[in-house]
Amino acid sequence: SLAIGVDIGGTKIAGALVRDGEILQRARVETPAEDVGAIVEAVTTVIQDLQGKAGGEDVVGAGIACAGLVDAAGETILFAPNLAWRDEPLKAKVAAQVDLPIRLENDANAAAWGEFRHGAARDHDDMTLITVGTGIGGGIVNDGTLLRGAAGVGAEIGHMRVVRDGLRCGCGNRGCWEQYGSGSALVREARDLIRSGTPHAARLSGACGGDPDALEGADVTKVAEEGDPAAAELIHELGVWIGEGAASLAAILDPAAIVIGGGVSAAGDLLLEPARRAFHRNLTGRGYRPWPEMVMASLGNDAGVIGAASIMLDERP
Ligand code: BMX
Ligand code: ZN
C-alpha cells in the first residue's frame, strides 16, 4: 500500500509518496511565512501533486509531521511557539481540501517512527530518537509502540529542565535542555565566541565574513571539519550536553538504542564521540547493565516524511 508523508519545516514543506519505507515520488514547496491559510494551501498542493504521481494506485492517507504539541487524535496543533500557532485545527483545514484520511504528528515522533520501522533502530523494539535542530525534539518507541501520553503531547524531551534558573526557553520555562543542546544553542555559543574578539575564533569569524549574525550551524561544522579547534570544541561541548541528557532519558526509558538525528547530526563523529562518552560516563548502573547503543540516524532529512507516511500505513483501521 501507498501513503503520503508531509513534513512542515521552517524553510520547506517536503512530501513523499511512500511504500514500505521507500520513497517513490517527491514533492516540495517553500514554507510560506507564518500564515496558517497559506501553509494549508501549500500542504494541499504537495498532497495533490503526490496523489497525481500515484498513477491511479490507491493511497491510504496522508500523515503530516510538524513541530509543536499535537493532540492525541492527530487533529489539532495545540501549541507551536516557533510558528506562533495555538489551537490550530490543521487536520480539518487540510481535509477540507483533499479527499484522503489525514493525521497530524509531532515532527520528532514521526521521525522516530521512521527510524524505528525503516532506519537506524529497525532491529530494536525500544528506542529513543533525539533530533538536534532548531530545538531538541524527541520520539520514544516503547515495546514497539510510539509513546504519546494521555494528551498526545509526550516525549517533548527538549523541555526537560537541565539547569535551575537557566536560560529562558521558547516554551516559557527556564533551563530547558534545548537551550543548551540544540543547533540554536551551538550557533548562539559560536556567535558569542566571535563577539568576544578572541583570536581563537578567527576562523569562525572568517566563515561569516566577520558578521556573527550571519553565522549558521553548518558553518560551525564546516570549520570544525577543516580542523579548527575552536569550532571542534563548540561541537564537543554540544555533544556533552546531548550525552548527559541522553543518560537521564536512559535511566527512565532503558532503550536498546538512542538515535541522534536532526540537522546537527551532519557533524558526524565530531558530535557523536563526545556524546557517547558523556552518555556512558553518566549512565546509571554503568558497568552492571548492558550498554544501550548510541548511533546516528540513517534516514537523514527523509525521516519525517517516511515516518509520517508509515504511521498512516501502520495504524490504518
Ligand atoms: C521544540 C518543539 C517540539 C519539536 C522540537 C524539534 C515547537 C514548535 N517545537 O522542542 O515540538 O519536536 O522543537 O523541532 O514547539 P525542530 O524544529 O528542531 O526540528
Ligand atoms: Zn522549554
mmCIF file of C-alpha atoms and ligand atoms in Angstrom:
data_model
loop_
_atom_site.group_PDB
_atom_site.id
_atom_site.type_symbol
_atom_site.label_atom_id
_atom_site.label_comp_id
_atom_site.label_asym_id
_atom_site.label_seq_id
_atom_site.Cartn_x
_atom_site.Cartn_y
_atom_site.Cartn_z
ATOM 1 C CA SER A 1 0.000 0.000 0.000
ATOM 2 C CA LEU A 2 0.937 3.603 -0.576
ATOM 3 C CA ALA A 3 0.774 6.547 1.803
ATOM 4 C CA ILE A 4 1.831 10.177 1.653
ATOM 5 C CA GLY A 5 4.119 11.755 4.235
ATOM 6 C CA VAL A 6 4.433 15.523 4.583
ATOM 7 C CA ASP A 7 6.969 17.354 6.756
ATOM 8 C CA ILE A 8 6.315 21.012 7.533
ATOM 9 C CA GLY A 9 9.724 22.560 8.187
ATOM 10 C CA GLY A 10 10.833 26.129 8.797
ATOM 11 C CA THR A 11 12.027 26.682 5.227
ATOM 12 C CA LYS A 12 10.326 23.985 3.136
ATOM 13 C CA ILE A 13 7.339 21.693 3.105
ATOM 14 C CA ALA A 14 8.567 18.305 1.902
ATOM 15 C CA GLY A 15 6.313 15.490 0.774
ATOM 16 C CA ALA A 16 6.817 11.931 -0.392
ATOM 17 C CA LEU A 17 4.826 9.028 -1.718
ATOM 18 C CA VAL A 18 5.976 6.052 0.338
ATOM 19 C CA ARG A 19 5.681 2.273 0.171
ATOM 20 C CA ASP A 20 7.409 0.002 2.722
ATOM 21 C CA GLY A 21 9.690 2.809 3.834
ATOM 22 C CA GLU A 22 10.769 3.508 0.242
ATOM 23 C CA ILE A 23 10.231 6.913 -1.314
ATOM 24 C CA LEU A 24 8.672 6.537 -4.769
ATOM 25 C CA GLN A 25 7.965 10.183 -5.564
ATOM 26 C CA ARG A 26 8.754 13.536 -4.010
ATOM 27 C CA ALA A 27 7.195 16.994 -3.926
ATOM 28 C CA ARG A 28 8.247 20.187 -2.171
ATOM 29 C CA VAL A 29 7.363 23.840 -1.835
ATOM 30 C CA GLU A 30 8.805 26.692 0.208
ATOM 31 C CA THR A 31 7.138 27.246 3.577
ATOM 32 C CA PRO A 32 5.058 30.439 3.426
ATOM 33 C CA ALA A 33 5.932 32.615 6.423
ATOM 34 C CA GLU A 34 3.717 32.056 9.473
ATOM 35 C CA ASP A 35 0.327 32.394 7.769
ATOM 36 C CA VAL A 36 -1.777 29.317 8.531
ATOM 37 C CA GLY A 37 -4.007 29.684 5.472
ATOM 38 C CA ALA A 38 -1.002 29.839 3.165
ATOM 39 C CA ILE A 39 0.553 26.795 4.858
ATOM 40 C CA VAL A 40 -2.670 24.809 4.453
ATOM 41 C CA GLU A 41 -2.657 25.725 0.763
ATOM 42 C CA ALA A 42 0.978 24.694 0.380
ATOM 43 C CA VAL A 43 0.397 21.365 2.163
ATOM 44 C CA THR A 44 -2.631 20.765 -0.064
ATOM 45 C CA THR A 45 -0.561 21.427 -3.187
ATOM 46 C CA VAL A 46 2.070 18.915 -2.052
ATOM 47 C CA ILE A 47 -0.535 16.223 -1.284
ATOM 48 C CA GLN A 48 -2.418 16.708 -4.567
ATOM 49 C CA ASP A 49 0.828 16.658 -6.502
ATOM 50 C CA LEU A 50 1.737 13.300 -4.934
ATOM 51 C CA GLN A 51 -1.778 11.893 -5.404
ATOM 52 C CA GLY A 52 -1.342 12.688 -9.097
ATOM 53 C CA LYS A 53 2.016 10.899 -9.121
ATOM 54 C CA ALA A 54 0.466 7.737 -7.612
ATOM 55 C CA GLY A 55 -0.701 6.803 -11.099
ATOM 56 C CA GLY A 56 -4.189 5.775 -10.033
ATOM 57 C CA GLU A 57 -2.952 3.450 -7.282
ATOM 58 C CA ASP A 58 -4.850 3.642 -4.012
ATOM 59 C CA VAL A 59 -3.329 5.992 -1.400
ATOM 60 C CA VAL A 60 -4.212 5.070 2.190
ATOM 61 C CA GLY A 61 -3.869 8.585 3.587
ATOM 62 C CA ALA A 62 -1.503 11.411 4.388
ATOM 63 C CA GLY A 63 0.466 11.852 7.600
ATOM 64 C CA ILE A 64 1.617 15.395 8.310
ATOM 65 C CA ALA A 65 4.610 15.993 10.581
ATOM 66 C CA CYS A 66 5.028 19.382 12.230
ATOM 67 C CA ALA A 67 6.889 20.843 15.205
ATOM 68 C CA GLY A 68 4.839 21.560 18.283
ATOM 69 C CA LEU A 69 2.284 19.902 20.516
ATOM 70 C CA VAL A 70 -0.204 17.773 18.569
ATOM 71 C CA ASP A 71 -3.314 16.463 20.334
ATOM 72 C CA ALA A 72 -3.921 12.721 20.862
ATOM 73 C CA ALA A 73 -6.396 12.488 17.985
ATOM 74 C CA GLY A 74 -3.863 13.871 15.498
ATOM 75 C CA GLU A 75 -6.184 16.731 14.607
ATOM 76 C CA THR A 76 -5.017 19.917 16.275
ATOM 77 C CA ILE A 77 -1.715 21.665 16.889
ATOM 78 C CA LEU A 78 -2.223 22.818 20.457
ATOM 79 C CA PHE A 79 0.924 24.920 20.733
ATOM 80 C CA ALA A 80 3.804 25.654 18.387
ATOM 81 C CA PRO A 81 5.723 28.610 19.805
ATOM 82 C CA ASN A 82 8.202 28.752 16.897
ATOM 83 C CA LEU A 83 5.315 29.105 14.408
ATOM 84 C CA ALA A 84 3.184 31.247 16.735
ATOM 85 C CA TRP A 85 0.321 28.752 16.456
ATOM 86 C CA ARG A 86 -2.206 27.954 19.172
ATOM 87 C CA ASP A 87 -5.144 25.561 18.938
ATOM 88 C CA GLU A 88 -4.847 25.241 15.195
ATOM 89 C CA PRO A 89 -7.212 22.593 13.679
ATOM 90 C CA LEU A 90 -4.813 21.811 10.837
ATOM 91 C CA LYS A 91 -6.262 18.380 10.063
ATOM 92 C CA ALA A 92 -9.763 19.725 9.390
ATOM 93 C CA LYS A 93 -8.368 22.542 7.242
ATOM 94 C CA VAL A 94 -6.338 20.175 5.061
ATOM 95 C CA ALA A 95 -9.070 17.507 4.986
ATOM 96 C CA ALA A 96 -11.487 20.107 3.591
ATOM 97 C CA GLN A 97 -9.187 20.454 0.562
ATOM 98 C CA VAL A 98 -8.187 16.863 -0.194
ATOM 99 C CA ASP A 99 -10.059 13.594 -0.447
ATOM 100 C CA LEU A 100 -7.870 11.492 1.883
ATOM 101 C CA PRO A 101 -7.641 10.484 5.547
ATOM 102 C CA ILE A 102 -5.230 12.905 7.293
ATOM 103 C CA ARG A 103 -3.284 12.517 10.507
ATOM 104 C CA LEU A 104 -1.028 15.057 12.226
ATOM 105 C CA GLU A 105 2.099 14.009 14.097
ATOM 106 C CA ASN A 106 4.757 15.827 16.034
ATOM 107 C CA ASP A 107 7.812 16.072 13.725
ATOM 108 C CA ALA A 108 10.152 14.175 16.043
ATOM 109 C CA ASN A 109 7.571 11.447 16.763
ATOM 110 C CA ALA A 110 7.208 10.922 13.022
ATOM 111 C CA ALA A 111 10.987 10.816 12.534
ATOM 112 C CA ALA A 112 11.317 8.330 15.416
ATOM 113 C CA TRP A 113 8.735 6.066 13.827
ATOM 114 C CA GLY A 114 10.642 6.280 10.537
ATOM 115 C CA GLU A 115 13.958 5.335 12.169
ATOM 116 C CA PHE A 116 12.250 2.586 14.182
ATOM 117 C CA ARG A 117 10.458 0.953 11.252
ATOM 118 C CA HIS A 118 12.922 1.560 8.436
ATOM 119 C CA GLY A 119 16.107 3.210 9.735
ATOM 120 C CA ALA A 120 18.856 3.035 12.344
ATOM 121 C CA ALA A 121 16.696 1.340 15.028
ATOM 122 C CA ARG A 122 14.857 -1.177 12.872
ATOM 123 C CA ASP A 123 16.350 -4.095 14.851
ATOM 124 C CA HIS A 124 15.022 -2.850 18.193
ATOM 125 C CA ASP A 125 11.646 -2.691 19.954
ATOM 126 C CA ASP A 126 12.737 0.055 22.331
ATOM 127 C CA MET A 127 14.367 3.202 21.008
ATOM 128 C CA THR A 128 14.605 6.908 21.680
ATOM 129 C CA LEU A 129 15.234 9.446 18.925
ATOM 130 C CA ILE A 130 16.873 12.743 19.823
ATOM 131 C CA THR A 131 16.609 15.269 16.978
ATOM 132 C CA VAL A 132 19.109 18.098 17.262
ATOM 133 C CA GLY A 133 17.949 21.040 15.175
ATOM 134 C CA THR A 134 16.356 24.378 15.944
ATOM 135 C CA GLY A 135 15.222 22.732 19.166
ATOM 136 C CA ILE A 136 15.685 19.249 20.604
ATOM 137 C CA GLY A 137 12.829 17.005 19.528
ATOM 138 C CA GLY A 138 12.098 13.573 20.887
ATOM 139 C CA GLY A 139 10.348 10.412 19.838
ATOM 140 C CA ILE A 140 10.112 7.355 22.066
ATOM 141 C CA VAL A 141 9.203 3.834 20.976
ATOM 142 C CA ASN A 142 8.499 1.530 23.908
ATOM 143 C CA ASP A 143 7.907 -2.164 23.221
ATOM 144 C CA GLY A 144 7.101 -1.381 19.589
ATOM 145 C CA THR A 145 4.641 1.408 20.412
ATOM 146 C CA LEU A 146 5.067 5.148 19.995
ATOM 147 C CA LEU A 147 4.776 6.881 23.353
ATOM 148 C CA ARG A 148 2.232 9.659 23.054
ATOM 149 C CA GLY A 149 0.999 10.136 26.629
ATOM 150 C CA ALA A 150 -2.513 10.931 27.818
ATOM 151 C CA ALA A 151 -2.984 14.167 25.886
ATOM 152 C CA GLY A 152 -0.766 13.165 22.968
ATOM 153 C CA VAL A 153 1.969 15.645 23.816
ATOM 154 C CA GLY A 154 4.537 13.381 25.486
ATOM 155 C CA ALA A 155 8.174 12.828 24.530
ATOM 156 C CA GLU A 156 8.946 16.578 24.485
ATOM 157 C CA ILE A 157 12.431 15.764 25.718
ATOM 158 C CA GLY A 158 13.827 19.154 24.686
ATOM 159 C CA HIS A 159 11.903 20.650 27.578
ATOM 160 C CA MET A 160 13.432 18.562 30.354
ATOM 161 C CA ARG A 161 14.852 21.048 32.809
ATOM 162 C CA VAL A 162 18.604 20.568 32.960
ATOM 163 C CA VAL A 163 19.663 23.870 34.570
ATOM 164 C CA ARG A 164 17.949 25.510 37.515
ATOM 165 C CA ASP A 165 17.121 29.160 36.767
ATOM 166 C CA GLY A 166 18.790 28.642 33.408
ATOM 167 C CA LEU A 167 18.219 30.287 30.037
ATOM 168 C CA ARG A 168 14.686 31.219 29.036
ATOM 169 C CA CYS A 169 13.111 28.789 26.544
ATOM 170 C CA GLY A 170 10.604 29.444 23.769
ATOM 171 C CA CYS A 171 8.136 27.358 25.801
ATOM 172 C CA GLY A 172 8.228 29.952 28.596
ATOM 173 C CA ASN A 173 10.213 27.918 31.139
ATOM 174 C CA ARG A 174 13.846 28.274 32.092
ATOM 175 C CA GLY A 175 16.726 25.847 31.791
ATOM 176 C CA CYS A 176 15.228 23.509 29.181
ATOM 177 C CA TRP A 177 17.651 21.036 27.568
ATOM 178 C CA GLU A 178 17.156 22.525 24.094
ATOM 179 C CA GLN A 179 18.587 25.847 25.282
ATOM 180 C CA TYR A 180 21.926 24.042 25.755
ATOM 181 C CA GLY A 181 21.996 21.062 23.407
ATOM 182 C CA SER A 182 20.298 22.225 20.174
ATOM 183 C CA GLY A 183 21.646 23.623 16.929
ATOM 184 C CA SER A 184 20.385 27.061 18.016
ATOM 185 C CA ALA A 185 22.476 26.779 21.184
ATOM 186 C CA LEU A 186 25.519 25.854 19.092
ATOM 187 C CA VAL A 187 25.049 28.928 16.907
ATOM 188 C CA ARG A 188 24.497 31.163 19.939
ATOM 189 C CA GLU A 189 27.733 29.977 21.558
ATOM 190 C CA ALA A 190 29.691 30.331 18.320
ATOM 191 C CA ARG A 191 28.428 33.888 17.800
ATOM 192 C CA ASP A 192 29.319 34.760 21.407
ATOM 193 C CA LEU A 193 32.820 33.456 20.888
ATOM 194 C CA ILE A 194 33.257 35.569 17.752
ATOM 195 C CA ARG A 195 31.928 38.655 19.535
ATOM 196 C CA SER A 196 34.367 38.109 22.413
ATOM 197 C CA GLY A 197 37.100 39.089 19.972
ATOM 198 C CA THR A 198 39.350 36.184 20.923
ATOM 199 C CA PRO A 199 41.925 35.271 18.251
ATOM 200 C CA HIS A 200 40.830 31.693 18.942
ATOM 201 C CA ALA A 201 37.637 32.469 16.955
ATOM 202 C CA ALA A 202 39.410 33.849 13.882
ATOM 203 C CA ARG A 203 38.370 31.045 11.522
ATOM 204 C CA LEU A 204 34.770 31.051 12.737
ATOM 205 C CA SER A 205 34.725 34.790 12.175
ATOM 206 C CA GLY A 206 36.151 34.306 8.687
ATOM 207 C CA ALA A 207 33.394 31.804 7.876
ATOM 208 C CA CYS A 208 30.735 34.507 8.284
ATOM 209 C CA GLY A 209 32.648 37.412 6.798
ATOM 210 C CA GLY A 210 33.152 38.930 10.254
ATOM 211 C CA ASP A 211 29.397 39.261 10.895
ATOM 212 C CA PRO A 212 28.443 36.909 13.739
ATOM 213 C CA ASP A 213 24.717 37.297 12.935
ATOM 214 C CA ALA A 214 25.374 35.720 9.540
ATOM 215 C CA LEU A 215 26.903 32.584 11.083
ATOM 216 C CA GLU A 216 24.890 29.365 10.690
ATOM 217 C CA GLY A 217 25.176 25.936 12.291
ATOM 218 C CA ALA A 218 26.517 24.380 9.106
ATOM 219 C CA ASP A 219 29.374 26.937 9.112
ATOM 220 C CA VAL A 220 30.469 25.725 12.538
ATOM 221 C CA THR A 221 30.506 22.118 11.313
ATOM 222 C CA LYS A 222 32.409 23.037 8.171
ATOM 223 C CA VAL A 223 35.104 24.969 10.049
ATOM 224 C CA ALA A 224 35.393 22.154 12.619
ATOM 225 C CA GLU A 225 35.843 19.611 9.829
ATOM 226 C CA GLU A 226 38.635 21.760 8.428
ATOM 227 C CA GLY A 227 40.440 21.248 11.734
ATOM 228 C CA ASP A 228 39.653 24.460 13.622
ATOM 229 C CA PRO A 229 39.994 23.718 17.362
ATOM 230 C CA ALA A 230 37.506 26.410 18.492
ATOM 231 C CA ALA A 231 34.693 25.106 16.286
ATOM 232 C CA ALA A 232 35.503 21.499 17.215
ATOM 233 C CA GLU A 233 35.359 22.431 20.886
ATOM 234 C CA LEU A 234 31.906 24.023 20.479
ATOM 235 C CA ILE A 235 30.592 20.852 18.832
ATOM 236 C CA HIS A 236 32.301 18.794 21.526
ATOM 237 C CA GLU A 237 30.520 20.800 24.250
ATOM 238 C CA LEU A 238 27.206 20.329 22.442
ATOM 239 C CA GLY A 239 27.878 16.585 22.343
ATOM 240 C CA VAL A 240 28.460 16.552 26.103
ATOM 241 C CA TRP A 241 25.101 18.256 26.713
ATOM 242 C CA ILE A 242 23.411 15.718 24.464
ATOM 243 C CA GLY A 243 25.151 12.739 26.067
ATOM 244 C CA GLU A 244 24.322 13.846 29.601
ATOM 245 C CA GLY A 245 20.653 14.351 28.733
ATOM 246 C CA ALA A 246 20.575 11.003 26.973
ATOM 247 C CA ALA A 247 21.850 9.333 30.142
ATOM 248 C CA SER A 248 18.915 10.795 32.089
ATOM 249 C CA LEU A 249 16.497 9.546 29.443
ATOM 250 C CA ALA A 250 18.076 6.073 29.529
ATOM 251 C CA ALA A 251 17.610 5.933 33.305
ATOM 252 C CA ILE A 252 13.876 6.323 32.737
ATOM 253 C CA LEU A 253 13.295 4.504 29.465
ATOM 254 C CA ASP A 254 16.014 1.841 29.172
ATOM 255 C CA PRO A 255 16.044 1.948 25.364
ATOM 256 C CA ALA A 256 18.133 -0.542 23.382
ATOM 257 C CA ALA A 257 19.168 2.281 21.067
ATOM 258 C CA ILE A 258 19.454 6.046 21.304
ATOM 259 C CA VAL A 259 19.389 7.518 17.818
ATOM 260 C CA ILE A 260 20.716 11.024 17.135
ATOM 261 C CA GLY A 261 19.076 12.816 14.220
ATOM 262 C CA GLY A 262 18.244 16.346 13.062
ATOM 263 C CA GLY A 263 20.309 18.823 11.078
ATOM 264 C CA VAL A 264 23.223 18.985 13.513
ATOM 265 C CA SER A 265 23.818 15.227 13.211
ATOM 266 C CA ALA A 266 25.581 16.126 9.942
ATOM 267 C CA ALA A 267 28.563 16.877 12.213
ATOM 268 C CA GLY A 268 29.012 13.087 12.478
ATOM 269 C CA ASP A 269 31.728 11.758 14.774
ATOM 270 C CA LEU A 270 32.718 15.252 15.924
ATOM 271 C CA LEU A 271 29.367 15.244 17.732
ATOM 272 C CA LEU A 272 28.746 11.543 18.286
ATOM 273 C CA GLU A 273 32.021 10.685 20.029
ATOM 274 C CA PRO A 274 31.778 13.235 22.847
ATOM 275 C CA ALA A 275 28.051 12.493 23.144
ATOM 276 C CA ARG A 276 28.771 8.774 23.550
ATOM 277 C CA ARG A 277 31.480 9.379 26.125
ATOM 278 C CA ALA A 278 29.250 11.708 28.180
ATOM 279 C CA PHE A 279 26.386 9.231 27.835
ATOM 280 C CA HIS A 280 28.451 6.327 29.143
ATOM 281 C CA ARG A 281 30.054 8.423 31.896
ATOM 282 C CA ASN A 282 26.624 9.410 33.216
ATOM 283 C CA LEU A 283 24.566 6.285 32.633
ATOM 284 C CA THR A 284 23.248 4.960 35.915
ATOM 285 C CA GLY A 285 24.233 1.350 36.591
ATOM 286 C CA ARG A 286 27.140 1.582 34.123
ATOM 287 C CA GLY A 287 29.384 -1.439 34.470
ATOM 288 C CA TYR A 288 26.471 -3.536 35.723
ATOM 289 C CA ARG A 289 23.978 -3.192 32.916
ATOM 290 C CA PRO A 290 24.043 -3.696 29.140
ATOM 291 C CA TRP A 291 25.063 -0.545 27.241
ATOM 292 C CA PRO A 292 22.286 0.963 25.155
ATOM 293 C CA GLU A 293 23.840 1.809 21.808
ATOM 294 C CA MET A 294 24.052 5.420 20.677
ATOM 295 C CA VAL A 295 24.031 5.763 16.890
ATOM 296 C CA MET A 296 23.394 8.344 14.215
ATOM 297 C CA ALA A 297 20.036 8.349 12.414
ATOM 298 C CA SER A 298 20.134 6.749 8.976
ATOM 299 C CA LEU A 299 17.192 8.297 7.102
ATOM 300 C CA GLY A 300 18.574 11.856 7.190
ATOM 301 C CA ASN A 301 16.108 14.526 6.100
ATOM 302 C CA ASP A 302 13.656 11.851 4.949
ATOM 303 C CA ALA A 303 12.890 10.501 8.443
ATOM 304 C CA GLY A 304 9.896 12.827 8.886
ATOM 305 C CA VAL A 305 8.155 12.060 5.587
ATOM 306 C CA ILE A 306 8.889 8.326 5.759
ATOM 307 C CA GLY A 307 7.726 8.194 9.388
ATOM 308 C CA ALA A 308 4.570 10.240 8.820
ATOM 309 C CA ALA A 309 3.574 8.011 5.890
ATOM 310 C CA SER A 310 4.490 4.822 7.760
ATOM 311 C CA ILE A 311 2.348 5.737 10.773
ATOM 312 C CA MET A 312 -0.561 6.169 8.368
ATOM 313 C CA LEU A 313 0.100 2.706 6.920
ATOM 314 C CA ASP A 314 0.762 1.007 10.270
ATOM 315 C CA GLU A 315 -2.203 2.497 12.111
ATOM 316 C CA ARG A 316 -4.826 2.397 9.384
ATOM 317 C CA PRO A 317 -8.103 0.948 10.584
HETATM 318 C C1 BMX B 1 10.699 22.083 20.037
HETATM 319 C C2 BMX B 1 9.212 21.834 19.850
HETATM 320 C C3 BMX B 1 8.993 20.349 19.550
HETATM 321 C C4 BMX B 1 9.830 19.891 18.367
HETATM 322 C C5 BMX B 1 11.309 20.215 18.630
HETATM 323 C C6 BMX B 1 12.213 19.901 17.435
HETATM 324 C C7 BMX B 1 7.804 23.618 18.877
HETATM 325 C C8 BMX B 1 7.500 24.450 17.652
HETATM 326 N N1 BMX B 1 8.771 22.695 18.755
HETATM 327 O O1 BMX B 1 11.119 21.485 21.212
HETATM 328 O O2 BMX B 1 7.628 20.071 19.306
HETATM 329 O O3 BMX B 1 9.680 18.490 18.171
HETATM 330 O O4 BMX B 1 11.449 21.616 18.924
HETATM 331 O O5 BMX B 1 11.925 20.773 16.384
HETATM 332 O O6 BMX B 1 7.180 23.804 19.899
HETATM 333 P P1 BMX B 1 12.999 21.186 15.272
HETATM 334 O O7 BMX B 1 12.427 22.424 14.671
HETATM 335 O O8 BMX B 1 14.307 21.371 15.959
HETATM 336 O O9 BMX B 1 13.030 20.013 14.326
HETATM 337 ZN ZN ZN B 2 11.267 24.647 27.009
#
